[in-house]
Amino acid sequence: MQTAADAGDAAALLAAVPAGRRVALVDPRFVGHVHALRLGLTDPRFAAATVPGALTAQPEARGALLRALRRTTAAVGAGTPVVAPDTDPAPEDRTVPGRIAVALEAEGTAVKRPELGSLTATVPTDAGARATAESARDEVDDEAVRLRSAVKAHDGFFTTFAISPYSRYIARWCARRGLTPNQVTTASLITALVAAGAAATGTRGGYVAAGILLLVSFVLDCTDGQLARYSLQYSTMGAWLDATFDRAKEYAYYAGLAIGAVRGGDDVWVLALGAMVLQACRHVVDFSFNEANHDAVANTSPTAALSDKLDSVGWTVWARRMIVLPIGERWAMIAVLTALTTPRIVFYALLVGCSLAACYTTAGRLLRSLTRRASRTDRAAQALADLADSGPLAQGVAAVAPGLRGAFTAPAVALLGTLVMIGGALFLPYGSWLTVAAAAVYVVLSGLAVARPLKGALDWLVPPFFRAAEYVTILVLAARSDAPHAVPAAFGLVSAVAYHHYDTVYRIRGGTGAPPHWLVRTIGGHEGRTTLVAVLAAVLTHASGFTTVLTALAVAVALVVLVESIRFWVSSSAPAVHDEGELA
């Protein structure tokens, strides 16, 4: 830290700092909480940020900062300490850091102004103002505010009241010992995998240990995000780990329960895969709806207004958060039922609970979509097209087919294709080439559904219909197969494909767009993979080779998507955002 005598000296000192380092400019008269400075000067997610009396710039904003500082120096005089004339409209902009922040924004550089709440950050101009500021600072416990802000603002009932009251202190303990959120995230994953291994023993002791370890894993899962917020340690790798490990932990636990049940003489692999399919489809409904509407213009839905009104009543907030069976409630239910009952009961409870939650959330989103009057942007339409995951077959149909007009045409065509595909897999003789014909119809209808931009009121339903068609078809064909271990192989295949779909979601959320087109073409798109599985079921009707090819396909898809995903998330192009996660 160096002290500048005036604005001109500050410009010279900043220019001497190596180009790859973050710099900060703080008015020497600053009075406030240390955590206010942390929020303003150490958050890695923003190129430039400011609080009253302080400003920071990442390397990418250094050039703009120096230009703004030189313009400010010219305006107030090189020998002027740090105060601008009292005629400036905003008091917080009268200091050199404040004036530079305004100049940066005028040049087109976004400057983050974090919400400080009860924290104090000010630059007093006389002794009276300083005494008032110091009194306000001393009345607020800086550390208590920091601990409170470490907890996610909107969370489930179980997480809010059973985990966060003490996990925030674990987060502080980790921060004081130099542990990083990524290390805690990895510990959470390892704990969950050990829990899955304990469940796979198929013994009562193993199930009890699995339930306890799953709750420990969830505590660590809450702690990693709280540690990131407490110490402002956000990173691209952390975003990727946090975004993917929750699903990996939950689905690995499902597999562990299924293995344990088989050891106990009860084959529940179909239920395990069904629970995973239902949960993945629930997520894509959430993601698709949010992406379709997050930047919608003129949203006037009375359903949304009613929802906001309900959120003003305390008990309805928690009831509505619990009814969707978010991750905290879901994992608590899984842990308790694992310890006290059997894997079959665990999966029955999951299927029933998640089905009710899916009906509730989907019905609400349908009502919002049908009663809103808003224009969907091109970005939202592109996000839906990316989430659809259309491969070469569907894209080929879309390229030659005329776009079908009508407000609800795209979701209706996608739903028809889904029903044809799932119906063929369910009701046609297993191994029949008629199922392959159904897949061909599905390909054509999938192409027609995406032939026009997805800007209709219900077009966000298209990606969930495609996910259901693919996942359920794989599940049904594997379950109807006589090949041994076909369903566990299908579990692996759906896991690999689901990872690709989650990866697509989090790339879009980060503002970097979907995975490259070559990746989607290489793994065939949803319609290509569905058709391939239907063909394999017809060709390998009476052979155990169906399990082998499903396993090989799962490995191939997993290798391609994981290598590309890891390459992206550790690259400089990955978004430096910490994912707050979905309640579901």
Coordinates of C-alpha atoms in Angstrom, one line a residue:
M1 CA 0.0 0.0 0.0
Q2 CA 1.3 3.4 -1.0
T3 CA 0.2 6.9 -0.1
A4 CA -0.3 9.4 -2.9
A5 CA 0.2 13.1 -2.1
D6 CA -2.4 14.2 -4.6
A7 CA -4.3 13.0 -7.7
G8 CA -1.4 13.4 -10.0
D9 CA 0.8 11.4 -7.7
A10 CA -1.9 8.7 -7.6
A11 CA -1.9 8.4 -11.3
A12 CA 1.9 8.0 -11.4
L13 CA 1.8 5.3 -8.7
L14 CA -0.9 3.4 -10.4
A15 CA 0.9 3.5 -13.7
A16 CA 3.9 1.9 -12.1
V17 CA 2.0 -1.2 -10.9
P18 CA 2.6 -4.3 -13.1
A19 CA -0.1 -4.7 -15.7
G20 CA -1.4 -8.1 -14.5
R21 CA -2.3 -6.9 -11.0
R22 CA -5.5 -5.5 -9.5
V23 CA -5.2 -2.0 -8.1
A24 CA -7.3 0.0 -5.7
L25 CA -7.6 3.7 -4.9
V26 CA -8.9 4.7 -1.4
D27 CA -9.5 8.1 -0.1
P28 CA -7.3 8.5 3.1
R29 CA -10.2 10.1 5.0
F30 CA -12.3 6.9 4.5
V31 CA -14.4 5.9 7.5
G32 CA -16.2 2.6 7.5
H33 CA -16.2 -1.1 8.1
V34 CA -13.5 -3.4 6.8
H35 CA -16.0 -5.7 5.3
A36 CA -17.4 -2.7 3.3
L37 CA -13.9 -2.4 1.7
R38 CA -13.8 -6.2 1.1
L39 CA -17.1 -6.0 -0.8
G40 CA -15.9 -3.1 -2.8
L41 CA -12.3 -4.0 -3.4
T42 CA -11.8 -7.8 -3.4
D43 CA -14.7 -9.4 -5.3
P44 CA -13.1 -11.1 -8.3
R45 CA -16.2 -11.2 -10.4
F46 CA -16.2 -7.6 -11.5
A47 CA -13.7 -5.7 -13.6
A48 CA -14.3 -2.6 -11.6
A49 CA -16.1 -1.9 -8.4
T50 CA -16.6 1.0 -6.0
V51 CA -17.9 2.0 -2.5
P52 CA -18.0 5.6 -1.3
G53 CA -14.4 6.7 -1.1
A54 CA -12.8 3.6 -2.7
L55 CA -12.4 2.1 -6.2
T56 CA -10.8 -1.0 -7.6
A57 CA -10.0 -2.2 -11.1
Q58 CA -9.0 -5.6 -12.4
P59 CA -6.2 -5.8 -15.0
E60 CA -8.8 -5.6 -17.9
A61 CA -10.0 -2.3 -16.5
R62 CA -6.6 -0.8 -15.7
G63 CA -6.3 1.2 -18.9
A64 CA -9.7 2.7 -18.5
L65 CA -8.9 3.5 -14.9
L66 CA -5.7 5.4 -15.7
R67 CA -7.5 7.4 -18.5
A68 CA -10.3 8.3 -16.1
L69 CA -7.8 9.3 -13.4
R70 CA -5.9 11.5 -15.7
R71 CA -9.1 13.2 -16.8
T72 CA -10.0 13.7 -13.2
T73 CA -6.6 15.1 -12.4
A74 CA -7.0 17.6 -15.3
A75 CA -10.4 18.6 -14.0
V76 CA -9.5 19.1 -10.3
G77 CA -5.9 19.9 -10.6
A78 CA -2.8 17.7 -10.1
G79 CA -2.1 19.2 -6.7
T80 CA -5.6 18.8 -5.4
P81 CA -5.8 16.2 -2.6
V82 CA -9.0 14.2 -3.1
V83 CA -12.0 16.5 -2.9
A84 CA -14.1 17.8 -5.8
P85 CA -16.3 20.9 -5.5
D86 CA -19.5 20.7 -3.5
T87 CA -21.5 21.4 -6.6
D88 CA -21.2 17.8 -7.7
P89 CA -24.7 16.2 -7.6
A90 CA -23.9 13.1 -5.6
P91 CA -21.9 13.4 -2.4
E92 CA -20.3 9.9 -2.8
D93 CA -18.9 11.1 -6.2
R94 CA -17.1 14.1 -4.8
T95 CA -14.0 12.1 -3.9
V96 CA -11.4 11.2 -6.6
P97 CA -12.5 7.5 -6.4
G98 CA -16.1 8.5 -6.9
R99 CA -15.4 10.8 -9.8
I100 CA -13.3 8.1 -11.4
A101 CA -16.1 5.6 -11.1
V102 CA -18.5 8.0 -12.9
A103 CA -15.9 8.6 -15.6
L104 CA -15.4 4.8 -16.1
E105 CA -19.1 4.3 -16.6
A106 CA -19.2 7.2 -19.0
E107 CA -16.5 5.5 -21.0
G108 CA -18.5 2.2 -21.1
T109 CA -16.8 0.3 -18.3
A110 CA -19.3 -1.3 -15.9
V111 CA -18.6 -0.5 -12.3
K112 CA -20.2 -2.6 -9.6
R113 CA -21.6 -0.9 -6.5
P114 CA -22.2 -3.6 -3.9
E115 CA -25.1 -3.3 -1.5
L116 CA -23.7 -2.4 1.9
G117 CA -26.8 -2.6 4.0
S118 CA -26.0 -1.6 7.5
L119 CA -22.3 -1.3 6.8
T120 CA -20.7 2.1 6.9
A121 CA -18.6 3.5 4.0
T122 CA -18.2 7.2 3.7
V123 CA -15.6 10.1 3.4
P124 CA -16.5 12.8 6.0
T125 CA -15.5 16.3 5.1
D126 CA -15.3 17.8 8.6
A127 CA -14.9 16.7 12.2
G128 CA -18.6 16.5 12.9
A129 CA -19.3 14.3 10.0
R130 CA -16.3 12.1 11.0
A131 CA -17.6 11.7 14.5
T132 CA -21.1 10.7 13.2
A133 CA -19.6 8.2 10.7
E134 CA -17.4 6.7 13.4
S135 CA -20.3 6.3 15.7
A136 CA -22.4 4.6 13.0
R137 CA -19.5 2.3 12.3
D138 CA -19.0 1.3 15.9
E139 CA -22.7 0.6 16.4
V140 CA -22.7 -2.2 13.8
D141 CA -20.8 -5.5 14.3
D142 CA -18.8 -5.9 11.1
E143 CA -18.2 -9.6 11.7
A144 CA -21.9 -10.3 12.5
V145 CA -22.9 -8.7 9.2
R146 CA -20.3 -10.7 7.3
L147 CA -21.5 -13.9 8.8
R148 CA -25.1 -13.1 8.0
S149 CA -24.3 -12.2 4.4
A150 CA -22.4 -15.5 3.9
V151 CA -25.8 -17.2 4.0
K152 CA -27.8 -17.3 0.7
A153 CA -30.7 -15.0 0.9
H154 CA -33.3 -17.3 -0.5
D155 CA -33.0 -20.9 0.6
G156 CA -35.1 -23.9 1.6
F157 CA -36.7 -24.3 5.1
F158 CA -34.4 -27.2 6.1
T159 CA -31.2 -25.4 5.0
T160 CA -32.2 -22.1 6.6
F161 CA -33.2 -23.5 10.0
A162 CA -31.3 -26.8 10.3
I163 CA -28.0 -26.1 8.5
S164 CA -27.1 -22.5 8.0
P165 CA -27.3 -21.5 11.7
Y166 CA -24.0 -23.4 12.3
S167 CA -22.6 -24.0 8.8
R168 CA -21.7 -20.3 8.6
Y169 CA -19.4 -20.8 11.6
I170 CA -17.8 -23.8 9.8
A171 CA -17.3 -21.5 6.8
R172 CA -15.5 -18.9 9.0
W173 CA -13.4 -21.6 10.6
C174 CA -12.3 -22.7 7.1
A175 CA -11.6 -19.2 6.0
R176 CA -9.3 -18.5 9.0
R177 CA -7.3 -21.7 8.2
G178 CA -6.9 -20.8 4.6
L179 CA -9.2 -23.4 3.1
T180 CA -10.8 -22.6 -0.2
P181 CA -14.4 -23.2 -1.3
N182 CA -13.1 -25.6 -4.0
Q183 CA -11.5 -27.7 -1.3
V184 CA -14.7 -27.8 0.7
T185 CA -16.7 -28.6 -2.4
T186 CA -14.3 -31.5 -3.1
A187 CA -14.6 -32.7 0.5
S188 CA -18.4 -32.7 0.1
L189 CA -18.1 -34.8 -3.1
I190 CA -15.8 -37.3 -1.4
T191 CA -18.1 -37.6 1.6
A192 CA -21.1 -38.2 -0.7
L193 CA -19.2 -40.9 -2.6
V194 CA -18.3 -42.6 0.7
A195 CA -22.0 -42.4 1.6
A196 CA -22.9 -44.0 -1.7
G197 CA -20.3 -46.7 -1.0
A198 CA -21.8 -47.3 2.5
A199 CA -25.2 -47.6 0.9
A200 CA -23.9 -50.1 -1.6
T201 CA -23.0 -52.5 1.2
G202 CA -26.6 -53.4 1.5
T203 CA -26.5 -53.7 5.3
R204 CA -28.4 -51.8 8.0
G205 CA -25.2 -50.4 9.4
G206 CA -24.2 -49.3 6.0
Y207 CA -27.5 -47.6 5.4
V208 CA -27.3 -45.8 8.7
A209 CA -23.8 -44.6 8.0
A210 CA -24.8 -43.6 4.5
G211 CA -27.7 -41.4 5.8
I212 CA -25.4 -39.7 8.3
L213 CA -22.6 -39.1 5.7
L214 CA -25.1 -37.8 3.2
L215 CA -26.2 -35.1 5.7
V216 CA -22.5 -34.3 6.4
S217 CA -22.0 -33.9 2.7
F218 CA -24.9 -31.5 2.5
V219 CA -23.5 -29.4 5.4
L220 CA -20.2 -29.2 3.5
D221 CA -22.2 -28.3 0.4
C222 CA -23.8 -25.4 2.1
T223 CA -20.4 -24.4 3.7
D224 CA -18.6 -24.1 0.4
G225 CA -21.0 -21.4 -0.9
Q226 CA -21.0 -19.6 2.5
L227 CA -17.2 -19.7 2.5
A228 CA -17.1 -18.2 -1.0
R229 CA -19.4 -15.4 0.1
Y230 CA -17.7 -14.9 3.5
S231 CA -14.2 -14.6 2.0
L232 CA -15.3 -13.4 -1.5
Q233 CA -13.4 -16.3 -3.1
Y234 CA -15.3 -16.7 -6.4
S235 CA -13.6 -18.5 -9.3
T236 CA -14.3 -20.1 -12.6
M237 CA -13.3 -23.5 -11.3
G238 CA -15.5 -23.0 -8.3
A239 CA -18.5 -22.2 -10.5
W240 CA -18.0 -25.4 -12.5
L241 CA -17.5 -27.6 -9.4
D242 CA -20.4 -26.2 -7.5
A243 CA -22.7 -26.4 -10.6
T244 CA -21.9 -30.1 -11.3
F245 CA -21.0 -31.8 -8.1
D246 CA -24.5 -31.6 -6.5
R247 CA -25.9 -33.7 -9.4
A248 CA -22.9 -36.0 -9.3
K249 CA -23.3 -36.6 -5.6
E250 CA -27.1 -37.2 -5.7
Y251 CA -27.0 -39.6 -8.7
A252 CA -24.0 -41.5 -7.4
Y253 CA -26.0 -42.0 -4.2
Y254 CA -28.9 -43.3 -6.1
A255 CA -26.5 -45.8 -7.8
G256 CA -25.1 -46.8 -4.4
L257 CA -28.6 -47.4 -3.0
A258 CA -29.5 -49.5 -6.1
I259 CA -26.3 -51.6 -5.7
G260 CA -27.1 -52.1 -2.0
A261 CA -30.6 -53.2 -2.7
V262 CA -29.5 -55.8 -5.2
R263 CA -27.1 -57.2 -2.7
G264 CA -30.1 -57.5 -0.4
G265 CA -32.1 -59.3 -3.1
D266 CA -34.2 -56.4 -4.3
D267 CA -33.5 -55.0 -7.8
V268 CA -34.5 -51.3 -7.8
W269 CA -32.4 -50.1 -10.7
V270 CA -35.5 -49.1 -12.6
L271 CA -36.7 -47.0 -9.7
A272 CA -33.2 -45.4 -9.3
L273 CA -33.0 -44.5 -13.0
G274 CA -36.7 -43.3 -12.9
A275 CA -35.8 -41.0 -9.9
M276 CA -32.8 -39.6 -11.8
V277 CA -34.8 -39.1 -14.9
L278 CA -37.6 -37.3 -13.0
Q279 CA -35.2 -35.1 -11.2
A280 CA -33.2 -34.2 -14.4
C281 CA -36.5 -33.3 -16.2
R282 CA -37.6 -31.1 -13.2
H283 CA -34.3 -29.2 -13.5
V284 CA -34.6 -28.7 -17.2
V285 CA -38.1 -27.3 -16.7
D286 CA -36.6 -24.8 -14.2
F287 CA -33.7 -23.9 -16.4
S288 CA -35.8 -23.6 -19.6
F289 CA -38.4 -21.4 -18.1
N290 CA -35.9 -19.2 -16.4
E291 CA -33.8 -18.7 -19.5
A292 CA -36.9 -18.0 -21.6
N293 CA -38.2 -15.3 -19.2
H294 CA -35.2 -13.8 -17.4
D295 CA -34.9 -10.9 -19.8
A296 CA -38.5 -10.8 -21.0
V297 CA -39.9 -7.3 -21.7
A298 CA -43.1 -6.0 -20.1
N299 CA -44.0 -9.0 -18.0
T300 CA -47.5 -8.3 -16.8
S301 CA -48.6 -11.8 -15.6
P302 CA -51.3 -11.6 -12.9
T303 CA -50.0 -15.0 -11.8
A304 CA -46.6 -13.5 -11.1
A305 CA -48.3 -10.6 -9.2
L306 CA -50.2 -13.2 -7.1
S307 CA -47.0 -15.0 -6.4
D308 CA -45.3 -11.8 -5.2
K309 CA -48.3 -11.1 -2.9
L310 CA -48.1 -14.6 -1.4
D311 CA -44.4 -14.0 -0.7
S312 CA -45.3 -11.1 1.5
V313 CA -47.0 -13.6 3.9
G314 CA -44.4 -15.4 6.1
W315 CA -45.8 -18.9 6.3
T316 CA -46.7 -19.1 2.6
V317 CA -43.0 -18.4 1.7
W318 CA -41.8 -21.4 3.5
A319 CA -44.7 -23.6 2.5
R320 CA -44.0 -22.8 -1.2
R321 CA -40.3 -23.4 -0.8
M322 CA -40.9 -26.7 0.9
I323 CA -43.5 -28.0 -1.5
V324 CA -41.0 -28.0 -4.4
L325 CA -38.8 -30.4 -2.4
P326 CA -35.6 -28.4 -2.8
I327 CA -32.2 -30.0 -2.3
G328 CA -32.1 -29.6 1.5
E329 CA -35.5 -31.2 2.1
R330 CA -34.9 -33.8 -0.5
W331 CA -31.5 -34.9 0.9
A332 CA -32.8 -34.9 4.5
M333 CA -35.7 -37.1 3.4
I334 CA -33.3 -39.5 1.5
A335 CA -30.9 -39.6 4.5
V336 CA -33.6 -40.4 7.1
L337 CA -35.4 -42.9 4.9
T338 CA -32.1 -44.6 4.0
A339 CA -31.2 -45.1 7.7
L340 CA -34.7 -46.2 8.8
T341 CA -36.2 -48.1 5.8
T342 CA -35.2 -49.7 2.5
P343 CA -33.9 -48.4 -0.8
R344 CA -37.2 -49.3 -2.4
I345 CA -39.1 -47.0 0.0
V346 CA -36.5 -44.3 -0.5
F347 CA -37.1 -44.3 -4.3
Y348 CA -40.9 -44.6 -3.9
A349 CA -40.8 -41.5 -1.7
L350 CA -38.5 -39.7 -4.2
L351 CA -40.8 -40.5 -7.1
V352 CA -43.9 -39.4 -5.4
G353 CA -42.5 -36.3 -3.8
C354 CA -40.7 -35.1 -6.9
S355 CA -43.8 -35.8 -9.1
L356 CA -45.9 -33.7 -6.8
A357 CA -43.3 -30.9 -6.8
A358 CA -43.0 -31.1 -10.6
C359 CA -46.7 -30.8 -11.0
Y360 CA -46.9 -27.8 -8.7
T361 CA -44.0 -25.9 -10.3
T362 CA -44.9 -26.7 -13.9
A363 CA -48.5 -25.7 -13.3
G364 CA -47.4 -22.4 -11.9
R365 CA -45.1 -21.7 -14.8
L366 CA -47.8 -22.7 -17.3
L367 CA -50.2 -20.2 -15.7
R368 CA -47.5 -17.4 -15.8
S369 CA -46.8 -18.1 -19.4
L370 CA -50.4 -18.1 -20.5
T371 CA -51.3 -15.0 -18.6
R372 CA -48.3 -12.8 -19.3
R373 CA -48.0 -10.3 -22.1
A374 CA -44.3 -9.9 -23.0
S375 CA -41.9 -10.1 -25.9
R376 CA -39.3 -12.8 -25.8
T377 CA -35.9 -11.7 -26.9
D378 CA -33.6 -13.2 -29.5
R379 CA -31.2 -14.2 -26.7
A380 CA -33.9 -16.1 -24.9
A381 CA -34.9 -17.9 -28.2
Q382 CA -31.3 -18.8 -28.8
A383 CA -31.0 -20.2 -25.2
L384 CA -34.0 -22.4 -25.8
A385 CA -32.6 -23.6 -29.1
D386 CA -29.3 -24.5 -27.3
L387 CA -31.1 -26.2 -24.5
A388 CA -33.1 -28.3 -27.1
D389 CA -29.8 -30.0 -28.0
S390 CA -30.9 -30.7 -31.5
G391 CA -28.4 -32.9 -33.5
P392 CA -27.7 -33.2 -37.2
L393 CA -30.9 -35.2 -37.9
A394 CA -33.3 -32.7 -36.4
Q395 CA -31.3 -29.7 -37.7
G396 CA -31.4 -31.3 -41.2
V397 CA -35.2 -31.5 -41.0
A398 CA -35.4 -28.0 -39.7
A399 CA -33.3 -26.7 -42.6
V400 CA -35.6 -28.1 -45.3
A401 CA -39.0 -27.9 -43.5
P402 CA -41.1 -24.7 -43.5
G403 CA -41.5 -23.2 -40.0
L404 CA -44.8 -24.2 -38.5
R405 CA -46.9 -21.1 -37.5
G406 CA -49.0 -20.9 -34.4
A407 CA -48.6 -19.7 -30.8
F408 CA -48.4 -23.2 -29.4
T409 CA -47.2 -25.1 -32.4
A410 CA -43.6 -25.8 -31.3
P411 CA -44.5 -27.4 -27.9
A412 CA -47.4 -29.2 -29.4
V413 CA -45.3 -30.8 -32.1
A414 CA -42.5 -31.6 -29.5
L415 CA -45.1 -33.2 -27.2
L416 CA -46.5 -35.3 -30.0
G417 CA -43.0 -36.5 -30.9
T418 CA -42.3 -37.3 -27.3
L419 CA -45.6 -39.3 -27.0
V420 CA -44.8 -41.2 -30.2
M421 CA -41.3 -42.1 -29.1
I422 CA -42.2 -43.1 -25.5
G423 CA -45.4 -44.8 -26.6
G424 CA -43.4 -46.9 -29.2
A425 CA -40.9 -47.9 -26.6
L426 CA -43.6 -48.8 -24.1
F427 CA -46.2 -50.5 -26.1
L428 CA -44.7 -51.9 -29.3
P429 CA -43.1 -55.4 -29.1
Y430 CA -39.6 -55.1 -27.7
G431 CA -37.0 -55.1 -30.4
S432 CA -39.5 -54.3 -33.1
W433 CA -38.4 -52.2 -36.0
L434 CA -41.6 -50.3 -35.5
T435 CA -39.9 -48.7 -32.6
V436 CA -37.2 -47.5 -35.0
A437 CA -40.0 -46.2 -37.2
A438 CA -41.3 -44.3 -34.2
A439 CA -37.9 -42.9 -33.7
A440 CA -37.8 -41.7 -37.3
V441 CA -41.2 -39.9 -36.7
Y442 CA -39.7 -38.4 -33.6
V443 CA -36.7 -37.1 -35.6
V444 CA -39.0 -35.4 -38.1
L445 CA -41.3 -33.9 -35.4
S446 CA -38.2 -32.7 -33.4
G447 CA -36.9 -30.9 -36.5
L448 CA -40.3 -29.3 -37.1
A449 CA -40.5 -28.1 -33.5
V450 CA -37.3 -26.1 -33.8
A451 CA -37.7 -25.0 -37.4
R452 CA -38.8 -21.5 -36.2
P453 CA -37.3 -19.4 -33.4
L454 CA -38.7 -20.5 -30.1
K455 CA -40.5 -17.2 -29.1
G456 CA -43.9 -18.5 -28.3
A457 CA -45.5 -18.3 -24.8
L458 CA -45.0 -22.0 -24.1
D459 CA -41.9 -22.7 -26.3
W460 CA -39.9 -23.2 -23.1
L461 CA -41.6 -26.6 -22.9
V462 CA -39.7 -27.9 -26.0
P463 CA -36.4 -28.7 -24.2
P464 CA -38.1 -30.5 -21.3
F465 CA -40.2 -32.6 -23.8
F466 CA -37.0 -33.6 -25.6
R467 CA -35.3 -34.5 -22.3
A468 CA -38.2 -36.7 -21.3
A469 CA -38.3 -38.4 -24.7
E470 CA -34.7 -39.3 -24.6
Y471 CA -34.3 -40.3 -21.0
V472 CA -37.5 -42.2 -20.7
T473 CA -36.9 -44.1 -24.0
I474 CA -33.5 -45.2 -22.7
L475 CA -35.1 -46.3 -19.4
V476 CA -38.0 -48.2 -21.0
L477 CA -35.9 -50.0 -23.6
A478 CA -33.3 -51.0 -21.0
A479 CA -36.0 -52.2 -18.6
R480 CA -37.8 -54.3 -21.2
S481 CA -34.5 -55.8 -22.4
D482 CA -33.6 -59.4 -21.4
A483 CA -30.0 -58.4 -21.3
P484 CA -28.5 -58.6 -17.8
H485 CA -27.4 -55.3 -16.2
A486 CA -29.0 -53.3 -19.1
V487 CA -30.6 -50.9 -16.7
P488 CA -27.4 -50.0 -14.8
A489 CA -25.8 -49.4 -18.2
A490 CA -28.7 -47.2 -19.1
F491 CA -28.2 -45.4 -15.8
G492 CA -24.6 -44.6 -16.8
L493 CA -25.7 -43.4 -20.3
V494 CA -28.4 -41.1 -18.9
S495 CA -25.9 -39.8 -16.4
A496 CA -23.4 -38.9 -19.1
V497 CA -26.0 -37.2 -21.3
A498 CA -27.5 -35.4 -18.3
Y499 CA -24.1 -34.0 -17.5
H500 CA -23.9 -32.6 -21.0
H501 CA -27.3 -30.9 -20.5
Y502 CA -26.3 -29.4 -17.1
D503 CA -23.0 -28.2 -18.6
T504 CA -25.0 -26.5 -21.4
V505 CA -27.2 -24.7 -18.8
Y506 CA -24.4 -23.3 -16.7
R507 CA -22.5 -22.1 -19.8
I508 CA -25.6 -20.2 -20.9
R509 CA -26.1 -18.8 -17.4
G510 CA -22.5 -17.5 -17.4
G511 CA -23.2 -15.6 -20.6
T512 CA -20.7 -17.6 -22.7
G513 CA -23.2 -19.5 -24.8
A514 CA -23.8 -23.2 -25.3
P515 CA -21.1 -25.8 -25.9
P516 CA -19.6 -25.8 -29.5
H517 CA -21.6 -27.2 -32.3
W518 CA -19.0 -29.9 -33.0
L519 CA -19.7 -31.4 -29.6
V520 CA -23.4 -31.6 -30.2
R521 CA -22.9 -33.1 -33.6
T522 CA -20.3 -35.6 -32.3
I523 CA -22.7 -37.0 -29.6
G524 CA -25.6 -37.0 -32.0
G525 CA -28.1 -34.6 -30.4
H526 CA -31.1 -35.8 -28.4
E527 CA -32.8 -37.3 -31.4
G528 CA -29.7 -39.0 -32.7
R529 CA -29.0 -40.8 -29.4
T530 CA -32.6 -41.8 -29.0
T531 CA -32.7 -43.3 -32.5
L532 CA -29.4 -45.1 -32.0
V533 CA -30.7 -46.7 -28.8
A534 CA -33.9 -47.8 -30.6
V535 CA -31.8 -49.3 -33.4
L536 CA -29.5 -51.1 -31.0
A537 CA -32.5 -52.6 -29.2
A538 CA -33.9 -53.9 -32.5
V539 CA -30.5 -55.3 -33.7
L540 CA -29.5 -56.9 -30.3
T541 CA -32.9 -58.3 -29.4
H542 CA -31.7 -61.6 -28.0
A543 CA -28.2 -60.8 -27.1
S544 CA -26.5 -59.6 -24.0
G545 CA -24.6 -57.3 -26.3
F546 CA -27.2 -54.6 -25.6
T547 CA -25.7 -54.0 -22.2
T548 CA -22.2 -53.8 -23.8
V549 CA -23.1 -51.3 -26.4
L550 CA -25.1 -49.1 -23.9
T551 CA -22.0 -49.1 -21.7
A552 CA -19.7 -48.3 -24.6
L553 CA -22.0 -45.5 -25.6
A554 CA -22.1 -44.1 -22.1
V555 CA -18.3 -44.1 -21.9
A556 CA -17.9 -42.5 -25.3
V557 CA -20.4 -39.7 -24.5
A558 CA -18.9 -39.2 -21.0
L559 CA -15.4 -38.9 -22.4
V560 CA -16.3 -36.4 -25.1
V561 CA -18.4 -34.1 -22.9
L562 CA -16.1 -34.3 -19.8
V563 CA -13.0 -33.5 -21.8
E564 CA -14.6 -30.5 -23.5
S565 CA -16.3 -29.4 -20.3
I566 CA -13.1 -29.5 -18.3
R567 CA -11.2 -27.7 -21.1
F568 CA -13.8 -24.9 -21.1
W569 CA -14.2 -24.4 -17.3
V570 CA -10.5 -24.1 -16.6
S571 CA -9.9 -21.8 -19.6
S572 CA -9.8 -18.0 -19.5
S573 CA -13.2 -17.8 -21.3
A574 CA -15.1 -19.4 -18.5
P575 CA -17.4 -17.1 -16.6
A576 CA -16.1 -16.0 -13.2
V577 CA -19.4 -16.3 -11.3
H578 CA -20.4 -18.3 -8.3
D579 CA -23.5 -20.2 -8.9
E580 CA -26.1 -19.7 -6.2
G581 CA -27.9 -22.8 -7.3
E582 CA -31.6 -23.6 -7.8
L583 CA -33.8 -24.5 -4.9
A584 CA -34.9 -27.6 -6.7

